[in-house]
Short mmCIF file of N, CA and C in Angstrom, two decimals:
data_model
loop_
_atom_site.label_atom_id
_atom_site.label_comp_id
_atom_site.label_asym_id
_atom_site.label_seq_id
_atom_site.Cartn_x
_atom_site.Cartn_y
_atom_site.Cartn_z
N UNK A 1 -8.26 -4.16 12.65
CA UNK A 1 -6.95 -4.78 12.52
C UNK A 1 -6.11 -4.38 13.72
N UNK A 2 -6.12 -5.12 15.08
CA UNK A 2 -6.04 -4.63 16.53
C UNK A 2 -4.36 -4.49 16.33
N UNK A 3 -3.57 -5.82 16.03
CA UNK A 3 -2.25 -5.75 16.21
C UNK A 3 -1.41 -5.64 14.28
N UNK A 4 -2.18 -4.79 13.86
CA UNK A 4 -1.78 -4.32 12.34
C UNK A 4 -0.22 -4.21 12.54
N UNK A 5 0.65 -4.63 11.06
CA UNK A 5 1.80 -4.24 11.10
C UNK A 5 1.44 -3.53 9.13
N UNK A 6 2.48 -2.28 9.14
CA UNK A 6 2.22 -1.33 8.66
C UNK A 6 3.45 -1.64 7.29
N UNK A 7 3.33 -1.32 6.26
CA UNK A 7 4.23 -0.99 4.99
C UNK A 7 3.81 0.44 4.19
N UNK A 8 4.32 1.62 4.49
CA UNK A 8 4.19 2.40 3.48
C UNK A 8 5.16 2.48 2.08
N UNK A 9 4.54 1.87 1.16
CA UNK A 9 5.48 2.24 -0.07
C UNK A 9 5.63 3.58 -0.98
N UNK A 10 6.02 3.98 -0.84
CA UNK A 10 6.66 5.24 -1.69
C UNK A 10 8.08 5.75 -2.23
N UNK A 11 8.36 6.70 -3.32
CA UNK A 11 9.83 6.74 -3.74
C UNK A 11 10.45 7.25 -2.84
N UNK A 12 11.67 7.42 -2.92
CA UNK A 12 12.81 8.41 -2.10
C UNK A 12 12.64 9.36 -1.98
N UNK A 13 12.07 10.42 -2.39
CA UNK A 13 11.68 11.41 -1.77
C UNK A 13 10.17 11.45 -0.29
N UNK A 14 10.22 12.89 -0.23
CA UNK A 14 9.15 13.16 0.91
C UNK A 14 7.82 13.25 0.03
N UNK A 15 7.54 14.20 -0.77
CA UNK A 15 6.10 14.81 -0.75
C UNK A 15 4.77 14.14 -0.69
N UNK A 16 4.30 13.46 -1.04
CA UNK A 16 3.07 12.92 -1.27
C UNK A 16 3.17 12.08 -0.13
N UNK A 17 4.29 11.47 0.26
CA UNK A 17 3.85 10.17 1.89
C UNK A 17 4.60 10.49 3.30
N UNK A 18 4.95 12.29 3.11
CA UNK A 18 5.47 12.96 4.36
C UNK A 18 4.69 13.06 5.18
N UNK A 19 3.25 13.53 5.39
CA UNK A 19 2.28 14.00 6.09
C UNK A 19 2.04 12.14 6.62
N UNK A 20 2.16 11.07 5.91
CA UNK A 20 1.86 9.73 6.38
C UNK A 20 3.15 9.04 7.44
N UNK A 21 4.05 9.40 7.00
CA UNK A 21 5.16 9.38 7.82
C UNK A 21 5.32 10.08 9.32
N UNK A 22 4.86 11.35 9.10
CA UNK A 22 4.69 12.24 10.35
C UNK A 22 3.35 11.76 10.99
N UNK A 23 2.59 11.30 10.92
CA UNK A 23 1.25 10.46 11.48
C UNK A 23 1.63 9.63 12.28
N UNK A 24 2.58 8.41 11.41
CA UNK A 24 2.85 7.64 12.39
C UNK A 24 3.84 7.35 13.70
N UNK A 25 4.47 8.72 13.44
CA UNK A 25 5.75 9.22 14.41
C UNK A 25 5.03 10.24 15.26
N UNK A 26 4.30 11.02 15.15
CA UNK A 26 3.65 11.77 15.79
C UNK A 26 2.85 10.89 17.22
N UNK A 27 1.89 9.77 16.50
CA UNK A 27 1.40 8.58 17.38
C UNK A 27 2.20 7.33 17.97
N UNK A 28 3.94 7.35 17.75
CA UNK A 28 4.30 6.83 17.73
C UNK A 28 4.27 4.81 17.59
N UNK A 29 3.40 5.15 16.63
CA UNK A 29 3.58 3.61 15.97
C UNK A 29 4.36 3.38 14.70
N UNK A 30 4.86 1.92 15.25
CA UNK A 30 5.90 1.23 14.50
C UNK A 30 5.56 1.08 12.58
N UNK A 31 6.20 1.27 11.89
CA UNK A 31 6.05 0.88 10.59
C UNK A 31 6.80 0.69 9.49
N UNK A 32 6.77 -0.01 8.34
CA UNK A 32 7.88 0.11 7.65
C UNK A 32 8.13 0.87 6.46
N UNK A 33 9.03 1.74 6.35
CA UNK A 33 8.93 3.32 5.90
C UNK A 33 10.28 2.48 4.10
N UNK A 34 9.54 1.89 3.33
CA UNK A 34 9.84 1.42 1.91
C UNK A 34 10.09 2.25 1.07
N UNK A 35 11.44 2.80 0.82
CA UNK A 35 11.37 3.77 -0.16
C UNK A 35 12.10 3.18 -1.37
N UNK A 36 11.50 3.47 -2.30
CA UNK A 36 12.20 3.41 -3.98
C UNK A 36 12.50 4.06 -4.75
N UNK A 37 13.65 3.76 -5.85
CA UNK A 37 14.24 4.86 -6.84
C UNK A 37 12.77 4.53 -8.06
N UNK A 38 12.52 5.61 -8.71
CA UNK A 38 11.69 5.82 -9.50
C UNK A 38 12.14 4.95 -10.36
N UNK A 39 13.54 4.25 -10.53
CA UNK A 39 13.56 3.42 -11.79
C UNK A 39 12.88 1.74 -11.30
N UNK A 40 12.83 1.97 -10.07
CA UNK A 40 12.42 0.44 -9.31
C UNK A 40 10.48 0.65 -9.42
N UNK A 41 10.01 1.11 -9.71
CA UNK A 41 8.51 1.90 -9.44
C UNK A 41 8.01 0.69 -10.68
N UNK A 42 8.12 0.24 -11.82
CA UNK A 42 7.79 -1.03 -12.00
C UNK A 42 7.34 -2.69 -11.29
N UNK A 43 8.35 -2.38 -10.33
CA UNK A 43 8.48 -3.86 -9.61
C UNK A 43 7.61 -3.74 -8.52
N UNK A 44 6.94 -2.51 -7.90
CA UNK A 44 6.00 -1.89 -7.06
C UNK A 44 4.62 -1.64 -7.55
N UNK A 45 4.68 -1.02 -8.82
CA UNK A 45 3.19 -0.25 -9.49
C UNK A 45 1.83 -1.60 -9.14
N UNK A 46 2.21 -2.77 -9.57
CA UNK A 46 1.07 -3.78 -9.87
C UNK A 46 0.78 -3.95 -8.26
N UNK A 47 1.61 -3.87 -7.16
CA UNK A 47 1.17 -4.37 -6.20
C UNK A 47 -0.13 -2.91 -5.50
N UNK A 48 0.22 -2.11 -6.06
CA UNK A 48 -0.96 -0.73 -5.43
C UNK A 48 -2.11 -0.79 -6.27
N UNK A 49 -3.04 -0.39 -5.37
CA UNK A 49 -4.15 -0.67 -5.61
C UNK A 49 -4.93 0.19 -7.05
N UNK A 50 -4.36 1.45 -6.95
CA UNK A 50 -4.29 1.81 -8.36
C UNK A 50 -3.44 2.43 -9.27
N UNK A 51 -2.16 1.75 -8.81
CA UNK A 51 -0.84 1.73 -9.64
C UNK A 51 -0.37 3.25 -9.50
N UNK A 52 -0.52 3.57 -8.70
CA UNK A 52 -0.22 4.34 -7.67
C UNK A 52 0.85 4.77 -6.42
N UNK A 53 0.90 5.78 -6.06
CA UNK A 53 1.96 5.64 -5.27
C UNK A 53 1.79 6.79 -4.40
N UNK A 54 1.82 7.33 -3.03
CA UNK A 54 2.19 6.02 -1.92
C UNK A 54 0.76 5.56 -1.96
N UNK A 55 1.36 3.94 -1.46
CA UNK A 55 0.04 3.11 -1.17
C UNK A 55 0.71 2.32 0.27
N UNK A 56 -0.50 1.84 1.22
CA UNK A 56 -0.10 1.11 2.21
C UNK A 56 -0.78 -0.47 2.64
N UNK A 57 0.33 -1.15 3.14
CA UNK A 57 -0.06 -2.44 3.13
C UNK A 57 -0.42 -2.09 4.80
N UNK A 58 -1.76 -3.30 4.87
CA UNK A 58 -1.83 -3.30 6.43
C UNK A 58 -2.21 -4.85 6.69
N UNK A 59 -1.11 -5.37 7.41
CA UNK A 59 -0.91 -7.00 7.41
C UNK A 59 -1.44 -7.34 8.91
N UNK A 60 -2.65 -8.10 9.01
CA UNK A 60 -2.56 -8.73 10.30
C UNK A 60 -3.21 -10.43 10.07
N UNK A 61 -2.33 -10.87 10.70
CA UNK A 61 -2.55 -12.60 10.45
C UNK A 61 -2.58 -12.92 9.30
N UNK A 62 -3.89 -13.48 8.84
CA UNK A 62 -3.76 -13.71 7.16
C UNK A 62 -4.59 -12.59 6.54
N UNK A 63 -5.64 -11.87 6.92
CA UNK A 63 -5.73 -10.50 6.37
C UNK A 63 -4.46 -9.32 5.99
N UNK A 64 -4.84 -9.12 4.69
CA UNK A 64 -4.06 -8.30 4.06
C UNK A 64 -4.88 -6.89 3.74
N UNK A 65 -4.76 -5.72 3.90
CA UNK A 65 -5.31 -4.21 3.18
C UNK A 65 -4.45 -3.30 2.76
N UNK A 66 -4.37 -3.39 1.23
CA UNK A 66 -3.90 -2.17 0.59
C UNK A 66 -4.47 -1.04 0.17
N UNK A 67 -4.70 -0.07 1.16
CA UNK A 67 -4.80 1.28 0.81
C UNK A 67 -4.00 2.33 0.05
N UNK A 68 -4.59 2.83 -1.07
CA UNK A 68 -3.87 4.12 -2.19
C UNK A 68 -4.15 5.14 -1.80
N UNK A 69 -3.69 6.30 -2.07
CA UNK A 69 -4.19 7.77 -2.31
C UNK A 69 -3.78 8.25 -0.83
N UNK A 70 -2.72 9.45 -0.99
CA UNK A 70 -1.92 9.75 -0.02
C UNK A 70 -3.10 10.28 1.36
N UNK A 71 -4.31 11.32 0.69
CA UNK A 71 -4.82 11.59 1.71
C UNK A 71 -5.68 10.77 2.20
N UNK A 72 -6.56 9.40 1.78
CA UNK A 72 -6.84 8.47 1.85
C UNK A 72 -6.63 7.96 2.72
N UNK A 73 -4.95 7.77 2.93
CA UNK A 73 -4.26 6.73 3.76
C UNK A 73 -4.12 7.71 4.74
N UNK A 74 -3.29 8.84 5.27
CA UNK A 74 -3.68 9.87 6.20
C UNK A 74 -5.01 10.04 6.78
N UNK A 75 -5.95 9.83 6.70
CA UNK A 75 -6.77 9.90 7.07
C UNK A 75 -7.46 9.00 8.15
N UNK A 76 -6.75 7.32 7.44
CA UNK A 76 -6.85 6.27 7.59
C UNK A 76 -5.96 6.26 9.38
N UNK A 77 -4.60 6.53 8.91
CA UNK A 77 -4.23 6.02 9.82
C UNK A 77 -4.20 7.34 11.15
N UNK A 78 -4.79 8.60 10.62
CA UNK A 78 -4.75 9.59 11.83
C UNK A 78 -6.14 8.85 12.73
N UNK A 79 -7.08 8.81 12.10
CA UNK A 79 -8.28 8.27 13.09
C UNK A 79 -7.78 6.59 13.39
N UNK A 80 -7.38 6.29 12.83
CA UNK A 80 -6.72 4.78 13.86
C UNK A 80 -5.83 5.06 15.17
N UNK A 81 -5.31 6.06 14.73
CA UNK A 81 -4.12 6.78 16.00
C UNK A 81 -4.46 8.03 16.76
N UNK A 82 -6.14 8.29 16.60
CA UNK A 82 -6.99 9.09 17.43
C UNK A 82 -5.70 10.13 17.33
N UNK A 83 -5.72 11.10 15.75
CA UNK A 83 -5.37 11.84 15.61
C UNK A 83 -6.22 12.99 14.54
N UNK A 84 -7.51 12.63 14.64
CA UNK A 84 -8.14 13.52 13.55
C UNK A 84 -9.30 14.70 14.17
N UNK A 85 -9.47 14.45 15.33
CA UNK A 85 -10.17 15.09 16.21
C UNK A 85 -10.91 14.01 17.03
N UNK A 86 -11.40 14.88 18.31
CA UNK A 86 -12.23 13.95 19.33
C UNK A 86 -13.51 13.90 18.81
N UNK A 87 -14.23 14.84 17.87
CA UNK A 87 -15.94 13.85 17.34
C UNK A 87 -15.62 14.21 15.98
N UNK A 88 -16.85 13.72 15.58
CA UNK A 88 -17.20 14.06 14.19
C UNK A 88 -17.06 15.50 13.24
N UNK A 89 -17.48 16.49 14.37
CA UNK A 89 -17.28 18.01 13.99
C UNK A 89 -15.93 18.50 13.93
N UNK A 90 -15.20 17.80 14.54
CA UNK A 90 -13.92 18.27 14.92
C UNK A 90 -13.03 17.23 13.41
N UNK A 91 -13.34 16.28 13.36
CA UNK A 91 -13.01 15.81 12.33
C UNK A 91 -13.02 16.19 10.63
N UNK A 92 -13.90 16.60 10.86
CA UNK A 92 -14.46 16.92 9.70
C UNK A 92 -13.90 18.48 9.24
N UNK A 93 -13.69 19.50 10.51
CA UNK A 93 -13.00 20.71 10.34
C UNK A 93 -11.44 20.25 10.14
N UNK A 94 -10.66 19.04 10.54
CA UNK A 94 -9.41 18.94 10.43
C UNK A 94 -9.61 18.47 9.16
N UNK A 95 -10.95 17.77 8.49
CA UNK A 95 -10.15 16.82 6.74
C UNK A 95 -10.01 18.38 5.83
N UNK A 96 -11.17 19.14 6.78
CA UNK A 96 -11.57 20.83 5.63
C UNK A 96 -10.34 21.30 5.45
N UNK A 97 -9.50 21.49 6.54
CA UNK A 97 -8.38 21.98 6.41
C UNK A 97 -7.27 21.43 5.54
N UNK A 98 -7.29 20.07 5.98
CA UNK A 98 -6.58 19.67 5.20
C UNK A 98 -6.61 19.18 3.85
N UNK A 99 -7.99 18.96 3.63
CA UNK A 99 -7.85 19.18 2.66
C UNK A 99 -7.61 20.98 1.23
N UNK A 100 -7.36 21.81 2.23
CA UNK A 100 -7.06 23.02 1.71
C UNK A 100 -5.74 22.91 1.55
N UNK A 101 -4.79 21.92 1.97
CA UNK A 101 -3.53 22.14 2.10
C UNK A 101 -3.01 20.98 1.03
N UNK A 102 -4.10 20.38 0.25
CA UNK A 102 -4.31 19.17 -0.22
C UNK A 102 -4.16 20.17 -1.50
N UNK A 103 -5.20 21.03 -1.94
CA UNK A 103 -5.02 21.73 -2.99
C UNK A 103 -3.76 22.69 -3.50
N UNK A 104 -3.09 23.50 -2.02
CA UNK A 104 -2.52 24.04 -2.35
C UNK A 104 -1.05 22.83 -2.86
N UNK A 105 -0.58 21.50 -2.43
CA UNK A 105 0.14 20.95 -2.71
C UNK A 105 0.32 20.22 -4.65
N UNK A 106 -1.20 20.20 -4.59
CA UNK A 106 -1.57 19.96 -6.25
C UNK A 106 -0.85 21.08 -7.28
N UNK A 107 -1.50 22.64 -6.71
CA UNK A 107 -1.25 23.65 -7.26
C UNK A 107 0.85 23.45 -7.35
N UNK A 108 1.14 23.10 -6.61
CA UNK A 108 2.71 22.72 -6.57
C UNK A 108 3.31 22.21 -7.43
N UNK A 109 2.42 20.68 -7.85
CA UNK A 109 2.57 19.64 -8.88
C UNK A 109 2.74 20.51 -10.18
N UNK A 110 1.50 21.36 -10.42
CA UNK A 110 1.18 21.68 -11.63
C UNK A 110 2.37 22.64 -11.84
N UNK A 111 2.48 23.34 -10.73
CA UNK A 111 3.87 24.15 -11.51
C UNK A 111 4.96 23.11 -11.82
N UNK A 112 5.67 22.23 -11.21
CA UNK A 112 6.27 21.59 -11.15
C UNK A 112 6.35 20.99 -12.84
N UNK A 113 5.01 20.42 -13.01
CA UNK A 113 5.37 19.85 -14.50
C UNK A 113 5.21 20.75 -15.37
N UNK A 114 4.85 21.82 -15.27
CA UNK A 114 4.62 23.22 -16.31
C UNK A 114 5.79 22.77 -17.41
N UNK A 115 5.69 23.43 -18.71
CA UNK A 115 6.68 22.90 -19.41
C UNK A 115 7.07 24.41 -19.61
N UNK A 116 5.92 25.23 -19.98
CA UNK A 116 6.16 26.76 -20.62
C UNK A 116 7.02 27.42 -19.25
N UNK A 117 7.66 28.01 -19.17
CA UNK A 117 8.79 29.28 -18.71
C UNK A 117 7.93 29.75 -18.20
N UNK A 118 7.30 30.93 -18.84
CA UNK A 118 6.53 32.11 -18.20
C UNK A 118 5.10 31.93 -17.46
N UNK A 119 4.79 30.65 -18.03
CA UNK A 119 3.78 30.17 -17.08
C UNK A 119 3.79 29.87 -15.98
N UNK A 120 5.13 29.23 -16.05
CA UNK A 120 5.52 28.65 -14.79
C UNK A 120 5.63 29.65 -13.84
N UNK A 121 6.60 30.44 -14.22
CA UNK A 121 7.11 31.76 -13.50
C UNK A 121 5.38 32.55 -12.85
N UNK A 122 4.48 32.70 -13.82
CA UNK A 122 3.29 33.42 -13.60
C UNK A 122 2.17 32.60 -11.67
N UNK A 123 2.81 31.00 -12.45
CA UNK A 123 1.55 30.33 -11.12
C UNK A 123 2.81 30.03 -10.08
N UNK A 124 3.59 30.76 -9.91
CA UNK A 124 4.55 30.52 -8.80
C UNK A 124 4.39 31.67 -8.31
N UNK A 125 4.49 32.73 -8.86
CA UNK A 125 3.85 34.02 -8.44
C UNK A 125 2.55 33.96 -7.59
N UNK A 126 1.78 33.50 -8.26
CA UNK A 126 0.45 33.14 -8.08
C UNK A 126 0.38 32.67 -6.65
N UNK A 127 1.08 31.43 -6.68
CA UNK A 127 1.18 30.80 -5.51
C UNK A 127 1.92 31.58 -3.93
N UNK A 128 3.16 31.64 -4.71
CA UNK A 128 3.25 32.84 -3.25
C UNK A 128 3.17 33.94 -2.79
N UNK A 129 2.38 34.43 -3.84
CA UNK A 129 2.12 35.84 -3.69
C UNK A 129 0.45 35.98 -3.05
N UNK A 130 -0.20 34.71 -3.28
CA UNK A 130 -1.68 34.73 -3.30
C UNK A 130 -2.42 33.96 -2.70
N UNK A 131 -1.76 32.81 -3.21
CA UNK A 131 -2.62 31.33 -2.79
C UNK A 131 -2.31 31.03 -0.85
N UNK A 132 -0.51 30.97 -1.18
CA UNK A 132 -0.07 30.62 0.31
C UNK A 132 -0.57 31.51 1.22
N UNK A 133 -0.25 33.36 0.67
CA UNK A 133 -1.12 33.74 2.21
C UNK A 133 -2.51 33.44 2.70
N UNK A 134 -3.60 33.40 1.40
CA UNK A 134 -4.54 33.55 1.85
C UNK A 134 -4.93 32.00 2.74
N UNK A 135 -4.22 31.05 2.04
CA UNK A 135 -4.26 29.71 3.15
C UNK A 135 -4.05 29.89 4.39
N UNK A 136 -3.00 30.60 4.78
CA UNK A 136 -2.13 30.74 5.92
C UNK A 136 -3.11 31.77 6.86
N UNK A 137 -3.68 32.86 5.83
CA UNK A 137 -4.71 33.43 7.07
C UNK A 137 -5.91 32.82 7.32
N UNK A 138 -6.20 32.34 6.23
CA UNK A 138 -7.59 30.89 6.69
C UNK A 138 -7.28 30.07 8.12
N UNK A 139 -6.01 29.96 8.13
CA UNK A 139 -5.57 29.12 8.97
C UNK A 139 -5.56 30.05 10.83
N UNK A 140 -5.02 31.19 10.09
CA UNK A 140 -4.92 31.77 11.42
C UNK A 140 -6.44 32.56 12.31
N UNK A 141 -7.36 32.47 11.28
CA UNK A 141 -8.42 33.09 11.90
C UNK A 141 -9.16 31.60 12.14
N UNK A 142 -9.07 30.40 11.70
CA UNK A 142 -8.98 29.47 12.58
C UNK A 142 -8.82 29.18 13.53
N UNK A 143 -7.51 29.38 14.22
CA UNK A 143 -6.92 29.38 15.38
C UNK A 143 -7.51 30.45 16.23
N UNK A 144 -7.89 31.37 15.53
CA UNK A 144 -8.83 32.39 16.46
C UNK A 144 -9.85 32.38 16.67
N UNK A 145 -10.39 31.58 16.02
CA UNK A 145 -11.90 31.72 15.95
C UNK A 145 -12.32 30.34 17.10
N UNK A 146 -11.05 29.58 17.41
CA UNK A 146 -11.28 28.09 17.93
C UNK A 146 -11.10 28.88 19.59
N UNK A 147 -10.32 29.33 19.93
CA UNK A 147 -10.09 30.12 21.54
C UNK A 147 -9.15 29.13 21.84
N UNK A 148 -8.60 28.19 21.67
CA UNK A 148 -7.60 27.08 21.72
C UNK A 148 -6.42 27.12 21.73
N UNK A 149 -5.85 27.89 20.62
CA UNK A 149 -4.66 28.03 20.23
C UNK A 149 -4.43 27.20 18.77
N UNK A 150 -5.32 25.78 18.94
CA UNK A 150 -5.59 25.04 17.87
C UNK A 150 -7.01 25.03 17.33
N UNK A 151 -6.62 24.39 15.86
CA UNK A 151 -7.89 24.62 14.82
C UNK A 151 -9.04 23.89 15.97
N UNK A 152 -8.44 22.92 16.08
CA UNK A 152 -9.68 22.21 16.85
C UNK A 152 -9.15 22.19 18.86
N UNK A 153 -9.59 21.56 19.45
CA UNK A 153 -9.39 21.94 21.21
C UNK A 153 -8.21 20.60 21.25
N UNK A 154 -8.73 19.51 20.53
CA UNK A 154 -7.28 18.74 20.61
C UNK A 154 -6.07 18.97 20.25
N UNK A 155 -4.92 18.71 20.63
CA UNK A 155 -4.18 19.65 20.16
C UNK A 155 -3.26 19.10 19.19
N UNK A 156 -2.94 17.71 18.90
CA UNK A 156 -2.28 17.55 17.96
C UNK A 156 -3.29 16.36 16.92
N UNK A 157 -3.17 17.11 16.05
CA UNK A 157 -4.23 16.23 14.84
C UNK A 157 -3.32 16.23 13.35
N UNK A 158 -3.69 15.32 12.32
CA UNK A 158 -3.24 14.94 11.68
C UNK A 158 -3.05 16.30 10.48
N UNK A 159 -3.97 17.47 10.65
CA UNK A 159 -3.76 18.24 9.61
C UNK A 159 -2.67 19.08 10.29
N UNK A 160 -2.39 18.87 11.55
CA UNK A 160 -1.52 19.83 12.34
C UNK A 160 -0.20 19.58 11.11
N UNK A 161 0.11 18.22 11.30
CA UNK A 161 1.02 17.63 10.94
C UNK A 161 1.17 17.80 9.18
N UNK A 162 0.08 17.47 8.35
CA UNK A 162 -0.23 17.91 6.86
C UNK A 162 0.48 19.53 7.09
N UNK A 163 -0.14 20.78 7.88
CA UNK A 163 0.52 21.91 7.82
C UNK A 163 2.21 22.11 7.51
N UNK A 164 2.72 21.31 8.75
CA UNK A 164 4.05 21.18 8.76
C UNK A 164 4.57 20.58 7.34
N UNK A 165 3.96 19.93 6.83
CA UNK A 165 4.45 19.26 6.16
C UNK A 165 4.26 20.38 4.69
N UNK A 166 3.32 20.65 4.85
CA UNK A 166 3.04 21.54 3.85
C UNK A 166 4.22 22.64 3.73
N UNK A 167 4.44 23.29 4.94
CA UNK A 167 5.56 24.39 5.32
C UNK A 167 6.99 24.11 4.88
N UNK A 168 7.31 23.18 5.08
CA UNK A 168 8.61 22.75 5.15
C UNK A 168 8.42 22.65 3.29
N UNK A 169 7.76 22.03 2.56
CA UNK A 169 7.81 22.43 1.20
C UNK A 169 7.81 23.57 0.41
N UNK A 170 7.34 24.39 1.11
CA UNK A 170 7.35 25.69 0.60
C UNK A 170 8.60 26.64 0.75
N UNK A 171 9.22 26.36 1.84
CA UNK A 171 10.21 27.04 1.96
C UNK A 171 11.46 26.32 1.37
N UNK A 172 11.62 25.09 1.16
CA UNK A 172 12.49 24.40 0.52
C UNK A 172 12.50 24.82 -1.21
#
């Protein structure tokens, strides 16, 4: 899809279609950044592919592709924007990563909808007392282990960007 024009739909907030947002600003391509109030998420649900959210439209001529599933679509559009690494190996160490940053964001959710108090309180603990460092040094003996400075020798890739994105949630 050479001259694709882009729709990401998602609500008003960041989390789940931030790392897709920073993809396409990072590569600087054009797109249209659709956000909705959760009470509008009816008039949206049927058009995603599995009622879902974020999902992305990719329009060229009379071809239409709607892609679901946040890391899905990240993925999608970092290797369209030769942002996921330069081969296969290198690729494949940026989805590893990111997808580690994939789990720790789930682990987020779940506190998030926790209903019990002390549970909650217990996997928040959990989380920053445990989960985040040991990610964060995964990450850094990465960077050491690469001689680069980055996970991989390219230097800006799409999990770079998942990180950030990851960061900025945590501290918020």
């Amino acid at each position: 899809m050479g001259n694709a024009q882009y729709k990401l739909y998602y609500f008003e907030f960041k989390f789940r279609a931030e790392t897709i947002r920073f993809i396409f600003e990072a590569a600087g391509k054009p797109y249209e950044d659709i956000r909705f109030a959760q009470s509008k998420w009816p008039e949206y649900k049927n058009e995603s592919p599995f009622g879902t959210a974020p999902y992305l439209e990719i329009s060229n001529g009379s071809q239409t592709l709607k892609l679901g599933e946040s890391i899905a679509i990240a993925r999608y559009v970092a290797r369209k924007f030769k942002l996921a690494g330069k081969s296969d190996e290198e690729s494949a160490i940026v989805d590893m990563y990111a997808d580690l940053i994939t789990d720790l964001m789930n682990q987020m959710v779940r506190i998030i909808v926790e209903k019990d108090e002390g549970k909650k309180k217990q996997e928040q603990d959990k989380l920053q007392n445990e989960l985040v460092p040991k990610c964060f040094q995964l990450f850094d003996d990465r960077i050491a282990q690469s001689k680069s400075g980055y996970f991989v020798p390219c230097e800006t890739t799409w999990h770079k960007i998942s990180t950030f994105t990851l960061s900025n949630s945590i501290v918020k």
